[in-house]
Structures are given as C-alpha cells and as structure tokens.
Amino acid sequence: MKPIEHKTDSITTGLHRMPWTQSDNGFTWLEPTRKCNMACEYCYQRNDHASEKPLEVIEKELKAMLRLRTCDTMLIAGGEPLTHPDIVKITKLVKSLGPKPVILTNGQALTPELVTKLKSAGVFGFVFHVDTHQGRPGWEEKTEKELNQLRQSLADMIYDAKGLICAFNTTILPETLHEVADIVKWTTDNLHKVSTNVLIPVRSAHPEDPWEYYAGSEKITIDQTPYVSKQCYRNLTALDICKEIWSVHPDYRFHSYLGGTILPDSPKWLFGTHIGSRKKLFGNLGPKSVELIQSVYHLVAGKFLSFPSPRINRKARLLFAFGLIDRSIRVAWKNRFLSLLRNPLTLFEKISLQNIIVMQPHDYLPNGEQDECDGCPNKTYWNGRLVSECRKEDYLLYGRPLATFRKKSC
Ligand code: SF4
C-alpha cells in the first residue's frame, strides 16, 4: 500500500461530525460465521468453513456487544450470514434484544421465500455487497454497468416484500473507478427502492508496498498478513470517488463525516443524502438537519439513528420544514417548487431520501502509522472487546493489530 499524501483543503470542512463513538453508535457488526460462498479478490478475511458459531455463542456475543455499545442497527454479517443454517433464528434473536437486524450479504443465497421468512423474524432490511471482483458465478466477466442488472433484481426482490430497507455496498478498484458514474446513475434511478449505496475504495497489501509488518516485537512477512493480494492496487481516496459522483450529480453535497483516528479531518466516512422523486432530484440534506435529526432521535430513542425505515424515507416531504434552519433544504424546496410550477401534476408524487456514502478505509501515513475510522461503525466482538471488523484477522492471528514501519530501503 502506498502512503497517501494528506491534503489540507479537506473535503470534511463545514460538515457535521457524526456523533458516533466506540460506545454509542449507529451500528454494530455481528459475525455468526466467517464462512463464505464466494471469494472476493480483495477480501480481508479468511474463508473459514469451521467458523460457524452455535446459537448460544451468538447470543452471548450479542449480549456482550450490546453491553459495550448502544446501537440502532445490528448488522448481521460475516463471512456470508445466509450460509448459517440458523439465520432466521439469529435474526429473531437480534430483534428480541432491541436493535434493528439488517443482513449484510452478497445476496447469492437469497430467495423471495427466504426474504419472507426473514421478514417474519423481524429483519429490518438488507445491505447487498455487489461488485465486479467477487468471482460471482454467472457474473464473472461483467462490468459494473452490467452488474446493475443483478442489483436491480435484488432491489426488486426486497421492494416486492414491502417495508424493508435495501442498501448496497460497492468496492471500487482503480480499474472500476470510471464505472462509479454508472453505479450512481443506477442508484438514483432507484431512489424509491434503494435507501443507500456505500462506495468503498479497495485496500490490500502487496510485496511492493513500502512497509514492514510487526505483530508486537515479532517481524512477519507480508504473506503472513491477512490482507496480502497478488494485485498491487493504487490506493484510491474518497475524493477520487466523489469526483465521479459529481460527474453525474454536480450538485450532490455531503452533510456529515467520520474522521480518522490520527487525522481528524480525513474523510473516512462521508455521508450525503439527496431528496427527490422518481424523475428528479431536488437537493440535499444539509449538516444542520442531520445534527438535529441525530440529536432528537438520541434524546427520544436513547441511540443514534442508522437507517430510517422505508416508511419515514418516503415521507421525505416533511423534511422541507427543516428549511427553516438548513440552507440546503431551502435550495431543495425551491427546486421542488419550480418543478411543481412546471408540472402541477407532480404534486402527489412520492418524495424519497437516498444516501450515497463514500468511505476511505484504512490509510497508511508516510511514517507507517495507520489511520482508521474514528467512531468505526463496524465494530465486532473479539475476546470480551469490540474491535474494528477490518482488523479482526490481526486479532485472530496475532492477538493484536499489526504495526507497520516504513522499509529502510524506501
Ligand atoms: S475502521 Fe475498518 S471496519 Fe471500521 S469502518 Fe473503518 S474500514 Fe470499516
């Protein structure tokens, strides 16, 4: 991995810092298994077929995580959670303990029948991980644009089940960066079906990287790290992805962010939400609205909001009232008003919200320090503690996160 050069004209300036912390967050990550039915080229986990946890262990971990962290959504992830034979019971268990159960899946094993069963068990929705480097049977040589067909069938399946949220995670590689525009266009065309798309630049380790790896005082080789990849990927930044989004929606704006554990203004997570109808986008939620929504939700529900329900999402027109405190909403309000003047028949069309989120995971700074997400939503259970999902293999293999130092020759 090449060191990133950190820019001072940060993209996070003026955004609301999402108030998520280690102990109080929108999300937590449950890992019922680390087994998977696919093999994504860049996956940072070992596909461990012996890792399936029995229900009693899952319940213990869940309770321990909920003692350590207040959260709105429990992501039931993995590995591939749908390979777990007790996935319906797990979903019911999560629901019974309070958080919204959301299943993070590659979608390969999902059928309309299973969606119905999971809905009866209380599932709140699905986040689908779909992109071109997953070795997905039947989709191996497809482009991101062609994969929109698969995204569409998954989104339709969830929409038909009614009342569930449908979101996507998309890993972006340097060779697919130019296809971000196609992914974003498809996402906004499905504003009424897709609540969120999270665009995540790939991270992996390669022998040409300028780092030496240490587990405590023991030096290890790159092959002993869980992240080693045959490919040497250029580390994309959040800004690289934002530029592609702006090529489609020049007016798209982010409202909040999570910074880095070392660089507080690093755009680790950039959250943006646009408001629109099926045919037209009117504008964005601004930082003030999000600050108010998070604060009021926390006051009333005792936790920070993660995913709003589809019912709330489709009542987005109520948010126009936030124009009193939020300039971005006033712009959206004006655009909506102008479109009504042009076509009054659009008065009754549904107005929805949709999030496009950009991440910049795990950066190596020039001195070898590692900048991670401050307020990481994806914390999971390990040995009585919460650890970031992207570092869990370090803990499983070495009992601690790997340290990196710049090679003397570099
Ligand atoms: S620290 Fe790692 S697991 Fe946590 S949000 Fe960032 S990339 Fe994801």
Tab-separated table of C-alpha atoms and ligand atoms in Angstrom:
chain	number	residue	atom	x	y	z
A	1	MET	CA	0.000	0.000	0.000
A	2	LYS	CA	1.379	3.382	-0.920
A	3	PRO	CA	1.294	6.193	1.623
A	4	ILE	CA	-1.340	8.825	0.914
A	5	GLU	CA	-0.468	12.425	0.782
A	6	HIS	CA	-2.907	14.175	3.099
A	7	LYS	CA	-4.382	17.369	1.688
A	8	THR	CA	-5.098	20.323	3.968
A	9	ASP	CA	-8.078	21.611	1.936
A	10	SER	CA	-10.164	18.901	3.496
A	11	ILE	CA	-13.432	17.789	1.972
A	12	THR	CA	-14.815	17.463	5.524
A	13	THR	CA	-14.616	21.198	6.260
A	14	GLY	CA	-18.033	22.564	7.278
A	15	LEU	CA	-19.641	19.113	7.581
A	16	HIS	CA	-21.271	17.809	10.735
A	17	ARG	CA	-19.062	15.325	12.588
A	18	MET	CA	-21.372	12.340	13.032
A	19	PRO	CA	-21.573	11.918	16.826
A	20	TRP	CA	-20.855	8.169	16.691
A	21	THR	CA	-18.316	6.772	19.138
A	22	GLN	CA	-16.958	3.443	20.332
A	23	SER	CA	-19.685	3.052	22.977
A	24	ASP	CA	-22.628	4.771	21.261
A	25	ASN	CA	-23.005	4.295	17.553
A	26	GLY	CA	-25.455	3.814	14.708
A	27	PHE	CA	-24.215	0.253	14.058
A	28	THR	CA	-22.523	-2.839	15.458
A	29	TRP	CA	-21.402	-5.876	13.494
A	30	LEU	CA	-22.405	-9.423	14.416
A	31	GLU	CA	-20.375	-12.226	12.926
A	32	PRO	CA	-22.263	-15.557	13.097
A	33	THR	CA	-19.754	-17.158	10.720
A	34	ARG	CA	-16.632	-16.338	8.740
A	35	LYS	CA	-17.535	-18.865	6.090
A	36	CYS	CA	-18.470	-17.517	2.658
A	37	ASN	CA	-19.969	-18.937	-0.534
A	38	MET	CA	-17.897	-16.605	-2.733
A	39	ALA	CA	-14.262	-15.498	-2.886
A	40	CYS	CA	-13.888	-11.754	-3.453
A	41	GLU	CA	-10.424	-10.999	-4.783
A	42	TYR	CA	-9.682	-8.338	-2.135
A	43	CYS	CA	-11.427	-9.895	0.896
A	44	TYR	CA	-9.558	-9.205	4.150
A	45	GLN	CA	-10.955	-12.282	5.899
A	46	ARG	CA	-10.019	-15.925	5.650
A	47	ASN	CA	-12.904	-18.004	4.347
A	48	ASP	CA	-13.088	-20.225	7.424
A	49	HIS	CA	-15.539	-23.099	6.991
A	50	ALA	CA	-15.081	-24.178	10.614
A	51	SER	CA	-16.068	-20.782	11.997
A	52	GLU	CA	-19.836	-21.209	12.210
A	53	LYS	CA	-20.969	-20.283	15.723
A	54	PRO	CA	-23.782	-22.071	17.562
A	55	LEU	CA	-26.796	-20.004	18.575
A	56	GLU	CA	-25.803	-19.922	22.287
A	57	VAL	CA	-22.408	-18.414	21.427
A	58	ILE	CA	-24.048	-15.852	19.139
A	59	GLU	CA	-26.454	-14.883	21.911
A	60	LYS	CA	-23.583	-14.425	24.388
A	61	GLU	CA	-21.636	-12.283	21.912
A	62	LEU	CA	-24.698	-10.222	21.097
A	63	LYS	CA	-25.424	-9.502	24.736
A	64	ALA	CA	-21.783	-8.649	25.377
A	65	MET	CA	-21.709	-6.256	22.410
A	66	LEU	CA	-24.921	-4.563	23.491
A	67	ARG	CA	-23.462	-4.098	26.981
A	68	LEU	CA	-20.373	-2.444	25.482
A	69	ARG	CA	-22.151	-0.350	22.874
A	70	THR	CA	-25.554	1.264	22.371
A	71	CYS	CA	-26.606	0.908	18.754
A	72	ASP	CA	-29.584	1.330	16.473
A	73	THR	CA	-28.742	-1.396	13.926
A	74	MET	CA	-27.054	-4.758	14.333
A	75	LEU	CA	-25.504	-5.723	11.010
A	76	ILE	CA	-25.713	-9.492	10.727
A	77	ALA	CA	-22.642	-10.031	8.605
A	78	GLY	CA	-19.797	-12.499	8.262
A	79	GLY	CA	-18.459	-14.180	6.169
A	80	GLU	CA	-21.727	-14.749	4.395
A	81	PRO	CA	-24.502	-14.824	7.023
A	82	LEU	CA	-27.005	-16.606	4.768
A	83	THR	CA	-24.775	-19.725	4.857
A	84	HIS	CA	-25.599	-20.067	8.568
A	85	PRO	CA	-28.374	-22.657	8.978
A	86	ASP	CA	-29.885	-20.654	11.887
A	87	ILE	CA	-30.043	-17.303	10.099
A	88	VAL	CA	-33.783	-16.923	10.733
A	89	LYS	CA	-33.359	-17.660	14.459
A	90	ILE	CA	-30.377	-15.287	14.636
A	91	THR	CA	-32.477	-12.515	13.083
A	92	LYS	CA	-35.259	-13.164	15.604
A	93	LEU	CA	-32.750	-13.117	18.449
A	94	VAL	CA	-31.293	-9.751	17.377
A	95	LYS	CA	-34.773	-8.278	17.065
A	96	SER	CA	-35.743	-9.579	20.528
A	97	LEU	CA	-32.739	-7.803	22.058
A	98	GLY	CA	-33.640	-4.411	20.602
A	99	PRO	CA	-31.535	-3.365	17.607
A	100	LYS	CA	-32.790	-3.346	14.016
A	101	PRO	CA	-31.497	-6.565	12.380
A	102	VAL	CA	-30.008	-5.760	8.968
A	103	ILE	CA	-28.387	-8.560	6.964
A	104	LEU	CA	-25.174	-7.734	5.117
A	105	THR	CA	-24.965	-10.315	2.338
A	106	ASN	CA	-23.652	-10.963	-1.169
A	107	GLY	CA	-27.255	-11.964	-1.976
A	108	GLN	CA	-26.200	-15.183	-3.686
A	109	ALA	CA	-28.328	-17.436	-1.449
A	110	LEU	CA	-31.287	-15.063	-1.110
A	111	THR	CA	-34.682	-16.065	-2.496
A	112	PRO	CA	-38.092	-14.365	-2.178
A	113	GLU	CA	-39.143	-17.215	0.156
A	114	LEU	CA	-36.171	-16.599	2.455
A	115	VAL	CA	-36.896	-12.851	2.421
A	116	THR	CA	-40.441	-13.619	3.618
A	117	LYS	CA	-39.155	-15.869	6.426
A	118	LEU	CA	-36.605	-13.271	7.494
A	119	LYS	CA	-39.243	-10.561	7.387
A	120	SER	CA	-41.446	-12.625	9.728
A	121	ALA	CA	-38.415	-12.982	12.015
A	122	GLY	CA	-38.135	-9.177	12.162
A	123	VAL	CA	-35.434	-8.310	9.648
A	124	PHE	CA	-35.292	-4.547	9.031
A	125	GLY	CA	-33.600	-4.842	5.664
A	126	PHE	CA	-30.628	-5.938	3.600
A	127	VAL	CA	-27.306	-4.478	2.556
A	128	PHE	CA	-26.006	-6.209	-0.575
A	129	HIS	CA	-22.324	-6.364	-1.409
A	130	VAL	CA	-22.114	-6.443	-5.205
A	131	ASP	CA	-19.183	-5.609	-7.445
A	132	THR	CA	-17.111	-6.947	-10.307
A	133	HIS	CA	-14.267	-8.687	-8.417
A	134	GLN	CA	-16.270	-11.213	-6.438
A	135	GLY	CA	-15.940	-14.218	-8.763
A	136	ARG	CA	-19.730	-14.422	-8.613
A	137	PRO	CA	-20.929	-17.490	-10.509
A	138	GLY	CA	-22.514	-16.424	-13.805
A	139	TRP	CA	-21.280	-12.806	-13.491
A	140	GLU	CA	-17.511	-13.322	-13.672
A	141	GLU	CA	-16.652	-11.176	-16.670
A	142	LYS	CA	-19.299	-8.485	-16.202
A	143	THR	CA	-18.743	-4.757	-15.907
A	144	GLU	CA	-20.240	-2.658	-13.114
A	145	LYS	CA	-22.788	-1.365	-15.605
A	146	GLU	CA	-23.815	-4.923	-16.450
A	147	LEU	CA	-23.965	-5.768	-12.746
A	148	ASN	CA	-26.685	-3.133	-12.378
A	149	GLN	CA	-28.980	-5.837	-13.718
A	150	LEU	CA	-28.145	-8.005	-10.699
A	151	ARG	CA	-28.536	-5.016	-8.361
A	152	GLN	CA	-31.926	-4.383	-9.937
A	153	SER	CA	-33.155	-7.928	-9.357
A	154	LEU	CA	-32.058	-7.792	-5.691
A	155	ALA	CA	-33.638	-4.358	-5.169
A	156	ASP	CA	-36.875	-5.537	-6.816
A	157	MET	CA	-36.967	-8.631	-4.624
A	158	ILE	CA	-36.749	-6.512	-1.467
A	159	TYR	CA	-39.170	-3.876	-2.778
A	160	ASP	CA	-41.740	-6.586	-3.552
A	161	ALA	CA	-41.517	-7.855	0.027
A	162	LYS	CA	-42.632	-4.358	1.143
A	163	GLY	CA	-41.496	-2.375	4.170
A	164	LEU	CA	-37.811	-3.426	4.176
A	165	ILE	CA	-34.797	-1.265	3.516
A	166	CYS	CA	-32.498	-2.156	0.641
A	167	ALA	CA	-28.935	-0.852	0.524
A	168	PHE	CA	-25.735	-1.673	-1.358
A	169	ASN	CA	-22.015	-1.754	-0.618
A	170	THR	CA	-19.759	-1.456	-3.636
A	171	THR	CA	-15.995	-1.946	-3.512
A	172	ILE	CA	-14.284	0.325	-6.023
A	173	LEU	CA	-10.986	-0.688	-7.598
A	174	PRO	CA	-8.760	1.575	-9.689
A	175	GLU	CA	-9.931	-0.233	-12.843
A	176	THR	CA	-13.619	0.282	-11.955
A	177	LEU	CA	-13.323	3.917	-10.850
A	178	HIS	CA	-14.579	5.093	-14.250
A	179	GLU	CA	-17.721	2.995	-13.700
A	180	VAL	CA	-18.751	4.761	-10.466
A	181	ALA	CA	-20.901	7.088	-12.575
A	182	ASP	CA	-22.909	4.095	-13.905
A	183	ILE	CA	-23.399	2.746	-10.383
A	184	VAL	CA	-24.508	6.159	-9.092
A	185	LYS	CA	-26.889	6.680	-12.030
A	186	TRP	CA	-28.491	3.300	-11.410
A	187	THR	CA	-28.750	4.051	-7.671
A	188	THR	CA	-30.534	7.357	-8.180
A	189	ASP	CA	-32.817	5.848	-10.838
A	190	ASN	CA	-33.947	3.567	-7.995
A	191	LEU	CA	-34.402	6.303	-5.412
A	192	HIS	CA	-37.708	4.832	-4.253
A	193	LYS	CA	-36.238	1.313	-3.848
A	194	VAL	CA	-32.655	1.783	-2.699
A	195	SER	CA	-32.044	3.644	0.534
A	196	THR	CA	-28.244	3.719	0.448
A	197	ASN	CA	-25.199	2.908	-1.640
A	198	VAL	CA	-21.828	2.887	0.116
A	199	LEU	CA	-18.833	3.244	-2.216
A	200	ILE	CA	-15.670	1.806	-0.687
A	201	PRO	CA	-12.194	2.069	-2.250
A	202	VAL	CA	-10.329	-1.232	-2.113
A	203	ARG	CA	-7.479	-1.770	0.337
A	204	SER	CA	-4.994	-4.650	0.270
A	205	ALA	CA	-1.314	-5.363	0.890
A	206	HIS	CA	1.301	-6.146	-1.757
A	207	PRO	CA	5.004	-7.123	-1.606
A	208	GLU	CA	5.921	-3.868	-3.372
A	209	ASP	CA	4.391	-1.816	-0.557
A	210	PRO	CA	6.962	0.157	1.426
A	211	TRP	CA	6.004	-1.395	4.803
A	212	GLU	CA	7.443	-3.867	7.229
A	213	TYR	CA	4.887	-5.632	9.384
A	214	TYR	CA	5.207	-6.405	13.090
A	215	ALA	CA	2.997	-8.412	15.419
A	216	GLY	CA	4.230	-6.970	18.689
A	217	SER	CA	8.023	-7.273	18.518
A	218	GLU	CA	7.923	-10.125	16.001
A	219	LYS	CA	8.597	-9.148	12.410
A	220	ILE	CA	6.344	-11.009	9.983
A	221	THR	CA	6.412	-11.299	6.218
A	222	ILE	CA	3.692	-9.872	4.020
A	223	ASP	CA	2.433	-13.407	3.229
A	224	GLN	CA	1.641	-13.789	6.926
A	225	THR	CA	-0.675	-10.762	6.856
A	226	PRO	CA	-4.335	-11.447	6.180
A	227	TYR	CA	-4.531	-8.711	3.547
A	228	VAL	CA	-1.941	-9.836	1.032
A	229	SER	CA	-3.075	-9.610	-2.585
A	230	LYS	CA	-1.497	-10.631	-5.895
A	231	GLN	CA	-2.586	-7.307	-7.331
A	232	CYS	CA	-0.927	-4.045	-6.375
A	233	TYR	CA	-3.794	-1.588	-6.208
A	234	ARG	CA	-3.289	2.148	-6.185
A	235	ASN	CA	-4.970	3.426	-3.013
A	236	LEU	CA	-7.983	5.417	-4.158
A	237	THR	CA	-9.140	8.236	-1.918
A	238	ALA	CA	-12.664	9.379	-1.075
A	239	LEU	CA	-12.039	12.404	-3.294
A	240	ASP	CA	-11.363	10.164	-6.321
A	241	ILE	CA	-14.821	8.661	-5.855
A	242	CYS	CA	-16.509	11.996	-5.093
A	243	LYS	CA	-15.265	13.375	-8.419
A	244	GLU	CA	-17.017	10.515	-10.214
A	245	ILE	CA	-20.246	11.170	-8.273
A	246	TRP	CA	-20.056	14.861	-9.157
A	247	SER	CA	-19.644	13.960	-12.828
A	248	VAL	CA	-23.230	12.637	-12.645
A	249	HIS	CA	-24.703	14.886	-9.952
A	250	PRO	CA	-22.666	18.110	-9.816
A	251	ASP	CA	-24.908	19.424	-7.013
A	252	TYR	CA	-24.517	16.407	-4.740
A	253	ARG	CA	-23.310	17.509	-1.299
A	254	PHE	CA	-22.249	15.614	1.826
A	255	HIS	CA	-23.672	16.631	5.173
A	256	SER	CA	-21.574	14.746	7.729
A	257	TYR	CA	-18.460	12.656	8.184
A	258	LEU	CA	-16.364	10.449	10.399
A	259	GLY	CA	-12.698	11.428	10.515
A	260	GLY	CA	-9.578	9.368	11.104
A	261	THR	CA	-8.139	8.073	14.355
A	262	ILE	CA	-4.983	10.072	13.570
A	263	LEU	CA	-6.130	12.711	11.081
A	264	PRO	CA	-9.407	14.125	12.418
A	265	ASP	CA	-10.327	15.772	9.101
A	266	SER	CA	-9.676	12.681	6.995
A	267	PRO	CA	-12.834	11.706	5.050
A	268	LYS	CA	-13.141	8.178	6.429
A	269	TRP	CA	-16.908	8.245	6.002
A	270	LEU	CA	-18.692	10.942	4.008
A	271	PHE	CA	-22.456	10.849	4.410
A	272	GLY	CA	-24.750	12.541	1.906
A	273	THR	CA	-28.493	12.329	1.368
A	274	HIS	CA	-30.416	13.591	-1.602
A	275	ILE	CA	-34.122	14.308	-1.797
A	276	GLY	CA	-36.067	13.611	-4.944
A	277	SER	CA	-38.875	11.945	-6.776
A	278	ARG	CA	-38.549	9.057	-9.239
A	279	LYS	CA	-37.872	11.553	-12.023
A	280	LYS	CA	-35.969	14.396	-10.431
A	281	LEU	CA	-33.539	15.210	-7.642
A	282	PHE	CA	-34.331	18.434	-5.806
A	283	GLY	CA	-31.366	18.805	-3.469
A	284	ASN	CA	-29.615	17.540	-0.377
A	285	LEU	CA	-29.936	17.342	3.354
A	286	GLY	CA	-27.503	19.755	4.974
A	287	PRO	CA	-25.366	19.444	8.127
A	288	LYS	CA	-27.885	21.292	10.336
A	289	SER	CA	-30.763	18.920	9.556
A	290	VAL	CA	-28.619	15.880	10.259
A	291	GLU	CA	-27.361	17.318	13.532
A	292	LEU	CA	-30.945	17.977	14.592
A	293	ILE	CA	-32.193	14.544	13.484
A	294	GLN	CA	-29.379	12.705	15.279
A	295	SER	CA	-29.790	14.772	18.473
A	296	VAL	CA	-33.579	14.480	18.645
A	297	TYR	CA	-33.507	10.758	17.823
A	298	HIS	CA	-30.937	10.220	20.558
A	299	LEU	CA	-32.996	12.215	23.025
A	300	VAL	CA	-36.151	10.249	22.247
A	301	ALA	CA	-34.815	6.753	21.453
A	302	GLY	CA	-31.600	6.826	23.501
A	303	LYS	CA	-29.429	5.931	20.478
A	304	PHE	CA	-28.160	7.439	17.268
A	305	LEU	CA	-30.114	6.846	14.083
A	306	SER	CA	-28.684	4.477	11.478
A	307	PHE	CA	-31.219	3.516	8.799
A	308	PRO	CA	-34.593	5.273	8.843
A	309	SER	CA	-37.454	2.956	7.920
A	310	PRO	CA	-38.735	3.000	4.301
A	311	ARG	CA	-41.974	4.485	5.625
A	312	ILE	CA	-40.090	7.508	7.016
A	313	ASN	CA	-37.907	7.695	3.891
A	314	ARG	CA	-40.964	8.085	1.735
A	315	LYS	CA	-42.291	10.879	3.961
A	316	ALA	CA	-39.308	12.974	2.964
A	317	ARG	CA	-41.583	15.881	2.013
A	318	LEU	CA	-41.958	16.559	5.776
A	319	LEU	CA	-38.277	17.388	5.828
A	320	PHE	CA	-38.943	20.531	3.813
A	321	ALA	CA	-39.859	22.088	7.203
A	322	PHE	CA	-36.152	21.824	8.098
A	323	GLY	CA	-35.615	24.576	5.550
A	324	LEU	CA	-36.089	26.938	8.496
A	325	ILE	CA	-32.628	26.001	9.774
A	326	ASP	CA	-30.977	24.366	6.773
A	327	ARG	CA	-29.937	26.268	3.653
A	328	SER	CA	-29.505	23.051	1.614
A	329	ILE	CA	-33.125	22.127	2.268
A	330	ARG	CA	-34.224	25.603	1.216
A	331	VAL	CA	-32.488	25.006	-2.126
A	332	ALA	CA	-34.278	21.635	-2.445
A	333	TRP	CA	-37.545	23.310	-1.510
A	334	LYS	CA	-37.050	25.939	-4.224
A	335	ASN	CA	-36.275	23.296	-6.867
A	336	ARG	CA	-39.343	21.310	-5.832
A	337	PHE	CA	-41.475	24.442	-6.067
A	338	LEU	CA	-40.154	25.260	-9.557
A	339	SER	CA	-40.801	21.721	-10.770
A	340	LEU	CA	-44.361	21.941	-9.419
A	341	LEU	CA	-44.891	25.178	-11.306
A	342	ARG	CA	-43.732	23.460	-14.497
A	343	ASN	CA	-45.862	20.390	-13.874
A	344	PRO	CA	-48.535	20.680	-11.130
A	345	LEU	CA	-49.469	17.023	-11.658
A	346	THR	CA	-46.288	16.061	-9.786
A	347	LEU	CA	-47.836	17.381	-6.536
A	348	PHE	CA	-48.795	13.892	-5.377
A	349	GLU	CA	-45.705	12.012	-6.476
A	350	LYS	CA	-43.630	10.343	-3.786
A	351	ILE	CA	-40.637	12.221	-2.472
A	352	SER	CA	-37.890	9.993	-1.083
A	353	LEU	CA	-34.483	10.242	0.531
A	354	GLN	CA	-31.410	8.336	-0.562
A	355	ASN	CA	-27.913	8.199	0.913
A	356	ILE	CA	-24.752	7.968	-1.117
A	357	ILE	CA	-21.897	7.334	1.270
A	358	VAL	CA	-18.207	7.360	0.398
A	359	MET	CA	-15.563	5.720	2.540
A	360	GLN	CA	-11.806	5.947	2.693
A	361	PRO	CA	-10.809	2.982	4.823
A	362	HIS	CA	-7.502	2.333	6.492
A	363	ASP	CA	-4.748	4.647	5.243
A	364	TYR	CA	-1.026	4.300	5.826
A	365	LEU	CA	0.598	7.609	6.633
A	366	PRO	CA	4.122	8.246	5.304
A	367	ASN	CA	5.710	7.195	8.634
A	368	GLY	CA	3.796	3.886	8.658
A	369	GLU	CA	1.097	4.879	11.163
A	370	GLN	CA	-2.346	3.591	10.281
A	371	ASP	CA	-5.268	5.990	10.151
A	372	GLU	CA	-8.591	4.211	10.739
A	373	CYS	CA	-12.178	5.370	11.151
A	374	ASP	CA	-12.719	7.366	14.333
A	375	GLY	CA	-16.104	6.165	15.571
A	376	CYS	CA	-15.904	2.986	13.451
A	377	PRO	CA	-19.478	1.715	12.963
A	378	ASN	CA	-18.279	-1.781	12.056
A	379	LYS	CA	-17.054	-2.915	15.444
A	380	THR	CA	-17.388	-6.577	16.201
A	381	TYR	CA	-16.778	-8.923	19.095
A	382	TRP	CA	-13.407	-10.362	19.988
A	383	ASN	CA	-12.383	-11.727	23.379
A	384	GLY	CA	-14.686	-9.575	25.500
A	385	ARG	CA	-13.924	-6.443	23.467
A	386	LEU	CA	-15.017	-4.586	20.399
A	387	VAL	CA	-12.549	-4.473	17.512
A	388	SER	CA	-12.849	-2.977	14.029
A	389	GLU	CA	-14.017	-5.570	11.542
A	390	CYS	CA	-11.256	-4.654	9.061
A	391	ARG	CA	-8.627	-5.558	11.715
A	392	LYS	CA	-10.271	-8.663	13.137
A	393	GLU	CA	-7.938	-11.065	11.287
A	394	ASP	CA	-4.985	-9.357	13.009
A	395	TYR	CA	-6.566	-10.142	16.366
A	396	LEU	CA	-7.458	-13.719	15.406
A	397	LEU	CA	-3.969	-14.468	14.086
A	398	TYR	CA	-1.772	-12.378	16.355
A	399	GLY	CA	-3.962	-11.194	19.241
A	400	ARG	CA	-3.369	-7.526	18.342
A	401	PRO	CA	-3.393	-5.167	15.364
A	402	LEU	CA	-0.312	-5.353	13.155
A	403	ALA	CA	2.053	-2.398	13.335
A	404	THR	CA	3.737	-1.068	10.192
A	405	PHE	CA	7.035	0.707	9.691
A	406	ARG	CA	8.498	2.142	6.534
A	407	LYS	CA	11.124	-0.139	4.958
A	408	LYS	CA	14.623	1.249	5.373
A	409	SER	CA	15.183	0.991	1.615
A	410	CYS	CA	12.162	3.250	0.874
B	1	SF4	S1	-12.198	1.105	10.790
B	1	SF4	FE1	-12.321	-0.597	9.329
B	1	SF4	S2	-14.148	-1.737	9.939
B	1	SF4	FE2	-14.264	0.273	10.889
B	1	SF4	S3	-15.458	1.464	9.480
B	1	SF4	FE3	-13.336	1.829	9.001
B	1	SF4	S4	-12.868	0.353	7.391
B	1	SF4	FE4	-14.777	-0.315	8.350
